Amino acid sequence: MARISGAPLSAEQTTAVRKPDAPTTAASLIEAMLREPAGRMSPSIYETARLVSLAPWLTRHDERVEYLLRTQRTDGGWGPPEGYAMVPSLSATEAILTLLLRHPTDELISAADRGLQWLNRWMAAARPVPDTPAIDLIVPALTDTINEHLRRRDLPSGLRHWRANPRLPLPTGMNHTRLDAVQDLIEAGAPVPEKLLHALEVTGDLARNARGVLPPPSGVIGASPAATAAWLGTPGAGDQGRALSYLEAVVDRHDGLAPCATPVGLFERAWVIGSLTRAGIAVPASADLVASLTADLSPAGTPAGPGLPPDADTTSVTLYALAQLGTPMDPSCLWRYETETGFCTWPGEDGFSVTTNAHVLDAMHQHVITRPNVGPHYRDAVRRLVRAIQARQLPDGSWEDRWHASPYYATMCCCLALAEAAPSVAARSLTRAVRWVTATQRPNGSWGRWSGTAEETAYAMQVLATAGPGAATATVALDRGREYLEANVEGRRVAPALWHDKDLYFPEMIVNAAVLAAQHIASVRQRDPSAAGGLAACPA
């Protein structure tokens, strides 16, 4: 995996992290989450550009346009390094083309031309495409729309040279097969699969007449501003009024911009509680907190947000968090996600997620150790999951996954689950992971895929904690990581978006919890070098 030191990061993707003692901060973090039920996610270039194109009538439109112009990179693209720039660059370029076809200006023409040049260069080259949600639908849909814009007779003169160029190509290995199938399904009047709602905007005008698609009381379609705007078309009454209110509330909360998914408060709370409690930080099991985690739990599991289908990842992290709060729940809902190779994130998933399987292992193991008479199916599942996760460890000792851009996150998830469920069986895998982490530490004590970050440093430190107090090299690396966090987490810091959705995003509360957990673990080790290894053993 390539690592790009000093790769360009958006100045917009920052967060404030403070450094009081861990328990106090944990309490304030929980209080803040309960005050913000929608969750706290970074703005998305992709989603914001979709609102520019689909909802020019929505309040604070000019702020979104200014954001797109301001965040365009010097090379003409938008967003993170590598293939992660493709989706935001397509979305922003299409939005700017839509704008200038209505009201052409020199600034918009220049931005569109530079965006098209970047897309033409990048998409014509044989480069890997990241495994992000709905990318096989988003890229063909936006490419088609851009090509339609370029064929228009009223294309401004500053862009007419694009008519003589070939059509913007699709990346190598990508085609229209799935997009055509989805559009044919909706055009035939068939119900829209729940999994598709999050990216309903890829269906264009068909989204407005999609059979059976109605917003819940919150007004959101698929937990997505773009999907909601595509369904809405133009403001109206009744259900449309609720959708409009949702969009207005979203852009108001995010200074005119939009995240990829909102509200996703359950997802945020489950991950935060799991991180803090596993590190030994006490989290009071308040009635409101427990109720928020159990409200949507059903025999099918629980979704990350309204309008999304239940999934094994959110369900298992929620079950683990509830167990850590002293409120264990029956995990039998996870059996619907069992497959021959492990557990899928949702039925019909393409591919395999090691982090989903690590989280299912967490939930299953918690159930086994708290239920001495549990049936053999659960114990067998724990053994199968341990083998499945170990089998997907990479030769260098790390793991990679489809839900996060950084291998440090995937490696942490796998190591923590293995260290709790099968420390002896997984000893060799854990040793290999610790060696990889120590070998990839940066000179300043941080870790990171593109540059050193507090988030990835926190994940790496939690992997090192599984090595136990006798591993001298890991202890030195852990101390250097702690020093990096102490020097870099106060005030504002660059915080790249690394989590996978339609665009990469930054879940501020979840990352803050991971940093707090790592600091707490390191401080425990510093006070008592003989403390037992493994996060669960760290005293509060």
Coordinates of C-alpha atoms in Angstrom, one line a residue, residues 30 71 76 97 171 177 181 222 226-227 238 251 267 269 286 297 424 450-451 460 470 472 477 480 516 527 536:
I30 CA -21.3 11.5 26.3
T71 CA -11.7 23.6 -2.0
G76 CA -8.0 20.6 -10.7
L97 CA -21.2 22.6 -15.0
P171 CA -12.3 4.0 -15.1
T177 CA -24.4 -2.8 -15.7
A181 CA -30.3 -2.6 -13.7
G222 CA -31.6 7.0 3.2
A226 CA -28.4 14.1 -1.7
A227 CA -30.9 11.2 -1.8
G238 CA -47.0 17.1 3.1
V251 CA -27.3 22.8 6.1
F267 CA -23.6 4.7 15.1
R269 CA -22.7 6.5 20.3
S286 CA -27.8 6.5 32.1
L297 CA -32.8 -2.8 17.9
S424 CA -3.4 -17.7 23.0
W450 CA -0.8 9.7 4.0
S451 CA 0.6 11.7 7.0
A460 CA -1.7 2.1 16.4
G470 CA 7.2 -7.2 28.5
A472 CA 10.2 -3.4 25.1
A477 CA 6.8 3.0 20.5
R480 CA 6.5 8.0 21.6
L516 CA -9.0 9.5 24.7
R527 CA 2.1 4.9 36.0
A536 CA -9.8 -4.9 28.6

